PDB file of C-alpha atoms in Angstrom:
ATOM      1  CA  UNK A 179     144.814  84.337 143.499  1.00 37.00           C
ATOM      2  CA  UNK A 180     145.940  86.805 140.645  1.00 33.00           C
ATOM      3  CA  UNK A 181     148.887  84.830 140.110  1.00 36.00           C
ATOM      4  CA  UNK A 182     146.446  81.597 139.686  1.00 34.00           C
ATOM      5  CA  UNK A 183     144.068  83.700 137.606  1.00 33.00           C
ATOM      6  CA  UNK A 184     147.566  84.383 135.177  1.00 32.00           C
ATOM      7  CA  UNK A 185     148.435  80.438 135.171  1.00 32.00           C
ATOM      8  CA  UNK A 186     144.619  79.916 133.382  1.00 33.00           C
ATOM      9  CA  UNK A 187     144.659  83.110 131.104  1.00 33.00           C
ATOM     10  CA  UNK A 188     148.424  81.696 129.616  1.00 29.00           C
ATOM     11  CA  UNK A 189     147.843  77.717 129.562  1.00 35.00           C
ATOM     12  CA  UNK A 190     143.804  78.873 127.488  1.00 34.00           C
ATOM     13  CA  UNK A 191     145.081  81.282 125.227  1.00 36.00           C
ATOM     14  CA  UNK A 192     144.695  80.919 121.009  1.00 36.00           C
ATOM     15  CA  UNK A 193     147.350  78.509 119.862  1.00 36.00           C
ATOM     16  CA  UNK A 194     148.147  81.437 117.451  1.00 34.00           C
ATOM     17  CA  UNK A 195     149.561  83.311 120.524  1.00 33.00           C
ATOM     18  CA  UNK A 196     153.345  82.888 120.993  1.00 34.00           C
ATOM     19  CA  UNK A 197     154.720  83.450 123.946  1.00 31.00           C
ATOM     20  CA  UNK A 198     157.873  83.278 125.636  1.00 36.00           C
ATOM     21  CA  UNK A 199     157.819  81.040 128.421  1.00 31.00           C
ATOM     22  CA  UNK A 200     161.345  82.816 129.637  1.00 38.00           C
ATOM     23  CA  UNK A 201     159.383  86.233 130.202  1.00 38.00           C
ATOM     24  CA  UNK A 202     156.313  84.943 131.789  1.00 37.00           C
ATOM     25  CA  UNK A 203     158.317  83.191 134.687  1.00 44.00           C
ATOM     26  CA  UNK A 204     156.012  80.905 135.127  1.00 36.00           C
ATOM     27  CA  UNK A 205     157.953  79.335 138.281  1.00 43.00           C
ATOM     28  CA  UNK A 206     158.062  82.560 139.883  1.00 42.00           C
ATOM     29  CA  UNK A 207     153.942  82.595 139.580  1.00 35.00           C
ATOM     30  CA  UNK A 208     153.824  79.134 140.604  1.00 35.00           C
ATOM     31  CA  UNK A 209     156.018  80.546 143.919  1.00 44.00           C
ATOM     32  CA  UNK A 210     153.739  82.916 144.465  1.00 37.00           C
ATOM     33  CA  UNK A 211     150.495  80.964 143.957  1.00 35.00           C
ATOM     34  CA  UNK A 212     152.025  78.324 147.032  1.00 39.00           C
ATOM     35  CA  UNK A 213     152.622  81.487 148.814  1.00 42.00           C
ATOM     36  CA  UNK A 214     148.942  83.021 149.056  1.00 38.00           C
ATOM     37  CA  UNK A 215     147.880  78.900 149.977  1.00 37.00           C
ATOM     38  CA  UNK A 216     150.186  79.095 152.750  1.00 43.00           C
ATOM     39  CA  UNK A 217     149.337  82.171 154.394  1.00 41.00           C
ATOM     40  CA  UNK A 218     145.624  81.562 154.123  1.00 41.00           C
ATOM     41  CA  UNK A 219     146.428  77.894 156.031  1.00 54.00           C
ATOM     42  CA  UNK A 220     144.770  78.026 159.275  1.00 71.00           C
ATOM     43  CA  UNK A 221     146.491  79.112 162.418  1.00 82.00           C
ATOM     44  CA  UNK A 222     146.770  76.352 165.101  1.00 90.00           C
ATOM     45  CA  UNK A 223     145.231  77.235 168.449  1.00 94.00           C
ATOM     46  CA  UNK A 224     148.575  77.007 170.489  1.00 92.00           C
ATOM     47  CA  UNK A 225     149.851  79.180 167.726  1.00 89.00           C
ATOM     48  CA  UNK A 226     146.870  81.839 167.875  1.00 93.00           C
ATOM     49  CA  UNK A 227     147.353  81.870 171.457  1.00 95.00           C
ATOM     50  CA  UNK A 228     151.046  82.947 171.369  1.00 91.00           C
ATOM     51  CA  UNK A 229     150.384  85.499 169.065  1.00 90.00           C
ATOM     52  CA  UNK A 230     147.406  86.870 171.127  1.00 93.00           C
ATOM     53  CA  UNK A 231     149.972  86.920 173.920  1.00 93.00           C
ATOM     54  CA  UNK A 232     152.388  89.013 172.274  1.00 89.00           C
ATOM     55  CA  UNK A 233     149.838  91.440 170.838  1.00 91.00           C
ATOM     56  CA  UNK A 234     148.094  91.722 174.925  1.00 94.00           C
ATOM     57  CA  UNK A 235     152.276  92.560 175.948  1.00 92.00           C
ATOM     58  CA  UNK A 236     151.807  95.407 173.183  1.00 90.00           C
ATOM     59  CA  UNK A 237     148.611  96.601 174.671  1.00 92.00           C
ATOM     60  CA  UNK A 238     149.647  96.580 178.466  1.00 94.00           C
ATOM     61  CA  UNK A 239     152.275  98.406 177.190  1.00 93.00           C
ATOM     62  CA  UNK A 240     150.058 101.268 176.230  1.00 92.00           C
ATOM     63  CA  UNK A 241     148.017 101.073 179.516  1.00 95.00           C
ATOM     64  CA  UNK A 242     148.200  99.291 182.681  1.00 96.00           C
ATOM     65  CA  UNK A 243     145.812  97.057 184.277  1.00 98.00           C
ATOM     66  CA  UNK A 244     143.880  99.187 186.864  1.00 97.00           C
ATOM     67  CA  UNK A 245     145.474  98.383 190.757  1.00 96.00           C
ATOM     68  CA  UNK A 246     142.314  96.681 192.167  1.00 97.00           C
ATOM     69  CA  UNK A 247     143.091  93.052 192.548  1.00 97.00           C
ATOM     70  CA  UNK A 248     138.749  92.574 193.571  1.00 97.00           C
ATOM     71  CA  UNK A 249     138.073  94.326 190.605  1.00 98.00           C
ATOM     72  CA  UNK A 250     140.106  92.316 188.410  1.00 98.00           C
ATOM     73  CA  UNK A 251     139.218  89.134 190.259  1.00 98.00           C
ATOM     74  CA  UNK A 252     135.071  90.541 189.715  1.00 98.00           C
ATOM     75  CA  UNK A 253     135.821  90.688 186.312  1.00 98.00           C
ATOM     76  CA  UNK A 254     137.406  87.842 185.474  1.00 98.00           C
ATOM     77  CA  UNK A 255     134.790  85.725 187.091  1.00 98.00           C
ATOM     78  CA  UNK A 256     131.941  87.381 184.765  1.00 98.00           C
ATOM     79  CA  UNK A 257     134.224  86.999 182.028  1.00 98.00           C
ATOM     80  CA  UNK A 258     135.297  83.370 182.421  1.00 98.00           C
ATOM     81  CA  UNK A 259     131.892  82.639 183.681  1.00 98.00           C
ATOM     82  CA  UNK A 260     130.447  84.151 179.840  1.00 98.00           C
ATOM     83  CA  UNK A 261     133.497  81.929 178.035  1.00 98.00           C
ATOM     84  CA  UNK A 262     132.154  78.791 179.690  1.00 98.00           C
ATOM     85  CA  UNK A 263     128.828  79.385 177.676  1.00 96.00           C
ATOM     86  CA  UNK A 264     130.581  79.514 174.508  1.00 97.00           C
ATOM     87  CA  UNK A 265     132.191  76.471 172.222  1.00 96.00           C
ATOM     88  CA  UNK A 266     135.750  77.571 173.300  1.00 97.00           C
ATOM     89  CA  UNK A 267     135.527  77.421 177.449  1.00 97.00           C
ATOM     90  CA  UNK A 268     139.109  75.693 177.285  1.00 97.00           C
ATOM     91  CA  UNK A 269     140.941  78.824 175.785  1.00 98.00           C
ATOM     92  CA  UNK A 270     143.036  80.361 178.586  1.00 98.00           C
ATOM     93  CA  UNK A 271     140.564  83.050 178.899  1.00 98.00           C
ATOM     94  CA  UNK A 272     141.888  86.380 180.428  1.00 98.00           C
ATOM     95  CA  UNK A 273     139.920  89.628 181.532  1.00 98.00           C
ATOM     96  CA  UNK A 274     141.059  92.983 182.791  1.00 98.00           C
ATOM     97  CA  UNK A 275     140.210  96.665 183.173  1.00 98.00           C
ATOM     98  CA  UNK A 276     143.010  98.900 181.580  1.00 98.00           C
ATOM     99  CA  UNK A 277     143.938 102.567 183.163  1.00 97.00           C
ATOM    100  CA  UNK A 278     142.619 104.101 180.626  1.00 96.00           C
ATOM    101  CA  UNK A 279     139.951 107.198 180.181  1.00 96.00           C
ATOM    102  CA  UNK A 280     138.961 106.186 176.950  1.00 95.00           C
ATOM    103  CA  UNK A 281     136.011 104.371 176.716  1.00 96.00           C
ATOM    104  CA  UNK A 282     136.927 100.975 174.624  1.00 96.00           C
ATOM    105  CA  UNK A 283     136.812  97.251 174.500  1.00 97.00           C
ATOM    106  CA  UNK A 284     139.386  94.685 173.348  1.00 95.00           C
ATOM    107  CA  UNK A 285     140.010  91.248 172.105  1.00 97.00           C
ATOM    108  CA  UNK A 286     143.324  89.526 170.952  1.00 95.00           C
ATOM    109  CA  UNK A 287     143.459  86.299 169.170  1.00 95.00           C
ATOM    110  CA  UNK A 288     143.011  83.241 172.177  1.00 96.00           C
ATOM    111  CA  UNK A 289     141.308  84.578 174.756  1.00 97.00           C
ATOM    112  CA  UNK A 290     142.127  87.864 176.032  1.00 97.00           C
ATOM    113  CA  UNK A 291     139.769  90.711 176.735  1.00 98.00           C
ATOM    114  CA  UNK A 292     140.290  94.158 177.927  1.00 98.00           C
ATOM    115  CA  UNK A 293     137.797  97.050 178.747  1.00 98.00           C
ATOM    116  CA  UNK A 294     139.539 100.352 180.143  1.00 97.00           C
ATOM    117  CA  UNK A 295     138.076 101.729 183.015  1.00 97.00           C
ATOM    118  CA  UNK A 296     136.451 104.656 180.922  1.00 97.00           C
ATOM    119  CA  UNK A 297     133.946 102.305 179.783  1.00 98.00           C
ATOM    120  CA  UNK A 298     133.235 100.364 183.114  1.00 98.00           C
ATOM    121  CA  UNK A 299     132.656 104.037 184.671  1.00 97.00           C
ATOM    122  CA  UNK A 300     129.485 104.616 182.396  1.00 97.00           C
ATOM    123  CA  UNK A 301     128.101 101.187 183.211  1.00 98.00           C
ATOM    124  CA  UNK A 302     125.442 100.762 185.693  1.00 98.00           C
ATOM    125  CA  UNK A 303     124.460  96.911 186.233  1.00 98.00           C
ATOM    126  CA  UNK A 304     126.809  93.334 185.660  1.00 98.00           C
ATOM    127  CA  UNK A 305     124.614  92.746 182.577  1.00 98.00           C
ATOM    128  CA  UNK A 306     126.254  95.562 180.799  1.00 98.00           C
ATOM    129  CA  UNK A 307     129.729  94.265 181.818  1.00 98.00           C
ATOM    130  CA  UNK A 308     128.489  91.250 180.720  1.00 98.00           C
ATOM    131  CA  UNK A 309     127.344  92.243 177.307  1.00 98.00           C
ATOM    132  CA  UNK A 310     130.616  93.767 176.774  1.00 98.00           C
ATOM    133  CA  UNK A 311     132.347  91.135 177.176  1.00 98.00           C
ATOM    134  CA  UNK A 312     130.270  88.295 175.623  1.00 98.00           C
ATOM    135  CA  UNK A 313     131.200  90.888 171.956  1.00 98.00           C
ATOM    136  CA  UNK A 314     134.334  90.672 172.638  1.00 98.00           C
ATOM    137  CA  UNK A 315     134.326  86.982 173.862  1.00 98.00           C
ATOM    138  CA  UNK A 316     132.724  86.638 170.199  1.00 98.00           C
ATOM    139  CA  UNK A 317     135.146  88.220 168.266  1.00 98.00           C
ATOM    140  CA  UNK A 318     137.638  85.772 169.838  1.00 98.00           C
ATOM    141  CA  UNK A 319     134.953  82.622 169.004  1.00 97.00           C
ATOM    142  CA  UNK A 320     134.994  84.051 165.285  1.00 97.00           C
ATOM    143  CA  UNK A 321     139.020  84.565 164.944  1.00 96.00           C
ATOM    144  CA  UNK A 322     137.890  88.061 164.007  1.00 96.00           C
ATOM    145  CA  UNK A 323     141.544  89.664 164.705  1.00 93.00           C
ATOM    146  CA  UNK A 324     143.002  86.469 163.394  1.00 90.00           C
ATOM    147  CA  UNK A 325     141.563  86.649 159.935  1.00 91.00           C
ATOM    148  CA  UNK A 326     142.330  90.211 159.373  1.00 89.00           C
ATOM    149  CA  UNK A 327     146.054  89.768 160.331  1.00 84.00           C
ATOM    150  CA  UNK A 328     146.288  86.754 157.913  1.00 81.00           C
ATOM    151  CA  UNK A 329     144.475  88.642 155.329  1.00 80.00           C
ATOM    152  CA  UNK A 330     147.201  91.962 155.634  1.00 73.00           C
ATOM    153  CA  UNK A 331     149.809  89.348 155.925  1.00 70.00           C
ATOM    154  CA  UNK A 332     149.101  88.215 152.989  1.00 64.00           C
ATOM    155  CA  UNK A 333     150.264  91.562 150.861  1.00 61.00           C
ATOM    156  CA  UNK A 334     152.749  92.295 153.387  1.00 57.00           C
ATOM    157  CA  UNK A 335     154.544  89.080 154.298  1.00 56.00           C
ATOM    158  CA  UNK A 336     155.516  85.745 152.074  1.00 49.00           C
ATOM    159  CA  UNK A 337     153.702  82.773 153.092  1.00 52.00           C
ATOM    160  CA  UNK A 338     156.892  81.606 153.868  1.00 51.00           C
ATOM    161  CA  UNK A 339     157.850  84.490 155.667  1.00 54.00           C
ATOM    162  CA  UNK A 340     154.565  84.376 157.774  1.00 61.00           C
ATOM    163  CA  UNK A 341     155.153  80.623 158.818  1.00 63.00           C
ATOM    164  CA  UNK A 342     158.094  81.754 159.908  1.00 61.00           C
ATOM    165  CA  UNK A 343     156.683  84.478 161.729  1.00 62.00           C
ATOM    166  CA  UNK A 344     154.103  82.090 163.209  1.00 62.00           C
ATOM    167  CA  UNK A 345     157.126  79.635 164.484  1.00 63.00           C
ATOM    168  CA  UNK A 346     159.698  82.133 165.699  1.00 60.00           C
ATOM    169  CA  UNK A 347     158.335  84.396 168.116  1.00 64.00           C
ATOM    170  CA  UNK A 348     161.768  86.286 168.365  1.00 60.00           C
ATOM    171  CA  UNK A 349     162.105  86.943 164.329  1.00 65.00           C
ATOM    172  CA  UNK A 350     161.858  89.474 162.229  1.00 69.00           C
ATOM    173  CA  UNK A 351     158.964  88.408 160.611  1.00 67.00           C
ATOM    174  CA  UNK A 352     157.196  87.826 164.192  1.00 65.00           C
ATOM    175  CA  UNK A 353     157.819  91.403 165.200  1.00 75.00           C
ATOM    176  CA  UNK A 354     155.948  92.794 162.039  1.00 75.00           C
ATOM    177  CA  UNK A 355     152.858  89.888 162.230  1.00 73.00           C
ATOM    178  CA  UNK A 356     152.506  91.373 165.864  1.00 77.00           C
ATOM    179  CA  UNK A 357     152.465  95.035 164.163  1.00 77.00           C
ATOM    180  CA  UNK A 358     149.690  94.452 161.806  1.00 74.00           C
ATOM    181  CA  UNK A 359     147.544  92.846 164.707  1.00 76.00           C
ATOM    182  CA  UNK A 360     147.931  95.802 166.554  1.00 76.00           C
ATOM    183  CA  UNK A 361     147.337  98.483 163.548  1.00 81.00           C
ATOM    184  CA  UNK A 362     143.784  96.570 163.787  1.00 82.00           C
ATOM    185  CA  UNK A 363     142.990  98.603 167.448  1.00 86.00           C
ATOM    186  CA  UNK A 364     143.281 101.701 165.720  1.00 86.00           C
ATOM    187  CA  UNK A 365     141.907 100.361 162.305  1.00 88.00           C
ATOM    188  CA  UNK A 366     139.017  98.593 163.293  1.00 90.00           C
ATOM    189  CA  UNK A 367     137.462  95.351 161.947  1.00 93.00           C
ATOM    190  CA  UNK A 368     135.156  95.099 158.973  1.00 94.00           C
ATOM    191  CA  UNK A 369     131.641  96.223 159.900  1.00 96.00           C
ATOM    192  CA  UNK A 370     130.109  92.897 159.131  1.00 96.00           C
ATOM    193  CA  UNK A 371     132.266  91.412 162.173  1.00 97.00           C
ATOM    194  CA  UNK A 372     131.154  94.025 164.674  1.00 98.00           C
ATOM    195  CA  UNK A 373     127.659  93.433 164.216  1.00 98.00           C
ATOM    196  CA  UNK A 374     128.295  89.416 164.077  1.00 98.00           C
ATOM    197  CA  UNK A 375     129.834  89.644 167.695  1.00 98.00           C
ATOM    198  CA  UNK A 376     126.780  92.264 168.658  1.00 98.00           C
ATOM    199  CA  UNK A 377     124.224  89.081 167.697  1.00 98.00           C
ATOM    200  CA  UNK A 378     126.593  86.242 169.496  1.00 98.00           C
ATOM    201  CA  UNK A 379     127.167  88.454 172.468  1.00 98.00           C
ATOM    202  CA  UNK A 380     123.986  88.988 173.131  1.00 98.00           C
ATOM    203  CA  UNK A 381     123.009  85.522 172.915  1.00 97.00           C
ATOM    204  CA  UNK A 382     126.144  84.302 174.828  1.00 98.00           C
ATOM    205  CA  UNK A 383     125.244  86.911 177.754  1.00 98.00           C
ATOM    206  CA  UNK A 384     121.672  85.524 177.890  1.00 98.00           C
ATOM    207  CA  UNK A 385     123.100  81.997 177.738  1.00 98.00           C
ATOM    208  CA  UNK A 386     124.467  83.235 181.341  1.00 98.00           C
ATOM    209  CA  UNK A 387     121.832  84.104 182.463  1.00 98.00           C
ATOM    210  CA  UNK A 388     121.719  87.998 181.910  1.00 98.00           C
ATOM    211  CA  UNK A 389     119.008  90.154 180.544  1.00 98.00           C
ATOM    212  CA  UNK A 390     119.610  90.191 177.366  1.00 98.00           C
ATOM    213  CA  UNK A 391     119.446  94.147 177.031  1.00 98.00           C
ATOM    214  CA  UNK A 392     122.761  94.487 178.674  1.00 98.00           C
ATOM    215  CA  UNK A 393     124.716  95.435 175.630  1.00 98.00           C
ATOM    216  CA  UNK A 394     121.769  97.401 173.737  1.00 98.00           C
ATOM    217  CA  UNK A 395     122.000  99.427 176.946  1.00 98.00           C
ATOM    218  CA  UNK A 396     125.626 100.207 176.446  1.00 98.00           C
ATOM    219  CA  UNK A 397     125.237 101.175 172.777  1.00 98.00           C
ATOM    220  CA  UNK A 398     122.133 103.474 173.698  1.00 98.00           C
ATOM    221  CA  UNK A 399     124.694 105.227 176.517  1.00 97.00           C
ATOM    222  CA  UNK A 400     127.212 105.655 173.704  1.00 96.00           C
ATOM    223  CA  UNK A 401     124.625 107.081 171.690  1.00 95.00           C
ATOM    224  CA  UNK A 402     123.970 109.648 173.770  1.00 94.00           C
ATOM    225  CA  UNK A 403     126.777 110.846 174.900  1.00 93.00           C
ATOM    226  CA  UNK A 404     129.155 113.721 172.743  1.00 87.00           C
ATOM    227  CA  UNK A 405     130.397 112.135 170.063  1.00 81.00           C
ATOM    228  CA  UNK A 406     133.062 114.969 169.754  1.00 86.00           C
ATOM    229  CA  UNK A 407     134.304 113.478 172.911  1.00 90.00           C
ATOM    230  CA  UNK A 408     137.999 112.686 172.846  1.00 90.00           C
ATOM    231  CA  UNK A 409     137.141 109.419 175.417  1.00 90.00           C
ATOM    232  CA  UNK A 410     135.126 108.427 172.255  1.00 91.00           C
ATOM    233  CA  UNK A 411     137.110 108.950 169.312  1.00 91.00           C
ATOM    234  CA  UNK A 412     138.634 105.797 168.991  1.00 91.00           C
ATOM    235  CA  UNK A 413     135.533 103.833 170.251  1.00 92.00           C
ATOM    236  CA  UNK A 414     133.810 106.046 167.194  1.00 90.00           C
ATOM    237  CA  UNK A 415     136.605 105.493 164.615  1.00 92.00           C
ATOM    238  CA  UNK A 416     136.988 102.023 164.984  1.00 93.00           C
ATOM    239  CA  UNK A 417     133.255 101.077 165.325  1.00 95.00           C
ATOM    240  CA  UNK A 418     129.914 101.422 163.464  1.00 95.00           C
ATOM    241  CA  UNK A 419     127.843 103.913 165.044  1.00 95.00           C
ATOM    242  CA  UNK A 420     125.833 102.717 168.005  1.00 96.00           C
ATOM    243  CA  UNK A 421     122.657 103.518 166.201  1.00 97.00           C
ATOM    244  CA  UNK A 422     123.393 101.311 163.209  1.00 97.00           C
ATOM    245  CA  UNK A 423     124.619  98.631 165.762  1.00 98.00           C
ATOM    246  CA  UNK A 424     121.413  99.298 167.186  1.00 98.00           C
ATOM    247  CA  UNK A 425     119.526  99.100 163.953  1.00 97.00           C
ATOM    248  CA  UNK A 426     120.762  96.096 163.516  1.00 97.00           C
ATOM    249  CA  UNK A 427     120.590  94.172 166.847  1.00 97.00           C
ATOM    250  CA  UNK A 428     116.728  95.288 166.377  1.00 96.00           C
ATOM    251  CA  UNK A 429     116.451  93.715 162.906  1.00 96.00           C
ATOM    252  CA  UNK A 430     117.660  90.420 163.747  1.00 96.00           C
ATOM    253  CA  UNK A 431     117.465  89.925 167.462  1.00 96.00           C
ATOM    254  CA  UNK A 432     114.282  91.459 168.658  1.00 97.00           C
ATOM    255  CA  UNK A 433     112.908  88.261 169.378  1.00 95.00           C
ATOM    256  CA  UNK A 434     115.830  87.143 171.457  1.00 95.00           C
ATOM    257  CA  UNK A 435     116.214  90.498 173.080  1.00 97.00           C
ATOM    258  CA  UNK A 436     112.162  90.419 174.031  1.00 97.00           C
ATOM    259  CA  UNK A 437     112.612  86.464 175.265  1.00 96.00           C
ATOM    260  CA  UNK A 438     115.446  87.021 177.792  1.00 97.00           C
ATOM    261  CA  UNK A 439     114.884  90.331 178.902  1.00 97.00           C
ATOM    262  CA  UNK A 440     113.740  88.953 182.267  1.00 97.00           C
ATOM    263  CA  UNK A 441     116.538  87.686 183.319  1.00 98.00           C
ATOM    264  CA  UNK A 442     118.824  89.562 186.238  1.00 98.00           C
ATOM    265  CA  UNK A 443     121.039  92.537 185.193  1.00 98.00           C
ATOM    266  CA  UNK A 444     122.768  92.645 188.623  1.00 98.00           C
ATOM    267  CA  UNK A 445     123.144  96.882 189.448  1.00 98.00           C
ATOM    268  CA  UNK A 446     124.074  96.419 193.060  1.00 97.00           C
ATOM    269  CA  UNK A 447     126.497  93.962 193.070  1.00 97.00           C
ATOM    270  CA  UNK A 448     128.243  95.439 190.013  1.00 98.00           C
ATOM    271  CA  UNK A 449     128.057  99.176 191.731  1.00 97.00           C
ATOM    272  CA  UNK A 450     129.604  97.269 194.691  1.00 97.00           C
ATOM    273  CA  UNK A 451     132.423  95.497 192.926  1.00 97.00           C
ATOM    274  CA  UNK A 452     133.636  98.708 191.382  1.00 97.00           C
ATOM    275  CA  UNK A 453     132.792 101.643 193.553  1.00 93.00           C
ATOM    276  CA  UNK A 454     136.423 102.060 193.885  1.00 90.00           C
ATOM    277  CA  UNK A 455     135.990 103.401 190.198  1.00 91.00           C
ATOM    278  CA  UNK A 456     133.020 105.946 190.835  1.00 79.00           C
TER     279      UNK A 456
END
């Protein structure tokens, strides 16, 4: 955009100006400006869903999928179940619980989700699971992850390079695109997309036919617990605070928290599906 901004600024300046077209390279900026179009060209879904493939490898790779084939099976139903509410249901939509203390959620680009068994351990009904999900079902809906590794590929990679990177999964250029995506789990996404996949959760949850309050009660559970907590820190780092989430949800959902709070949150089946866990 600078380099488009530069193009203007030369071709309006004061005919008394002289300038030597030699210095200002104007090919080069022209390069450039077909550059920042490219990488800013949407990703194709088969394409989003390879790279979300490569960046789940990366985070199996940190942690395991716990060794509780019902479990996995529970939550993948829930999950898939949520998915089929939203205007994606034909992603390849994945769910599992990572062996992991911490207490954390994830999404990768098309259709993978991940919550680490820290987190399922301080739930208490299905409608929390469910709430949990349905975010991170929404930061999938909203190519949350997918924007932000476009937009740091943009200063870091060639649009070139990044097509390639796209194209080749065994490249170079693939192996840092796959990088960034994963700097973005200890990063964290912009604010604004947290609480944008609060509000669609919630109403993607009550679309299944959960109480609505299912992920409000998660965020009050993180809100109460030590935030000096080393299960939290990255939860905490990478997240706004669960009272501004909160805050938020309040200010714009109240009415749709209120409407379908009557609907099931599911505590014993949930404490039955994961008392392995407990």
């Amino acid at each position: 955009m600078k380099a488009l901004i530069l193009v203007v600024a030369f071709a309006t300046a004061p005919a008394h100006a002289q300038f030597n077209l030699r210095d200002l390279n104007i090919n080069k900026m022209i390069d450039t400006a077909k550059n920042v179009v490219k990488a800013t060209t949407d990703i194709a879904e088969p394409e989003e869903i390879n790279i979300g493939r490569d960046m789940a490898s990366r985070l199996l790779g940190a942690a395991p999928l716990v060794s509780d084939a019902a479990l996995q099976r529970y939550v993948n139903n829930v999950g898939r179940w949520l998915a089929s509410q939203s205007e994606r249901p034909d992603l390849p939509w994945h769910f599992g619980v990572l062996e992991a203390p911490e207490v954390n959620a994830f999404a990768v680009p098309g259709g993978t989700v991940f919550i680490t068994k820290g987190l399922v351990q301080h739930m208490h009904s299905e409608a929390q699971l469910a709430g949990v999900l349905a975010h991170e079902i929404s930061h999938v809906l909203r190519k949350h992850h997918l924007k932000a590794i476009q937009k740091g590929a943009q200063t870091s990679l060639a649009g070139e390079a990044l097509q390639q990177a796209i194209k080749d999964p065994s490249g170079v250029a693939r192996e840092k695109l796959i990088s960034l995506g994963s700097e973005l789990y200890t990063r964290g996404l912009d604010k604004s997309d947290e609480f944008e996949a609060d509000r669609l959760g919630v109403v993607i949850a009550a679309r299944g036919g959960y109480d609505s309050y299912g992920l409000p009660a998660v965020l009050q559970t993180l809100q109460a617990m030590n935030a000096q907590d080393s299960a939290l820190a990255l939860m905490f780092k990478t997240h706004p605070s669960p009272t501004d989430r909160l805050g938020a949800l309040g200010e714009r959902m109240q009415g749709v928290l209120d409407t379908y709070a009557t609907q099931p949150q599911l505590p014993e089946r949930f404490t039955a599906e994961t008392k392995k866990l407990r």
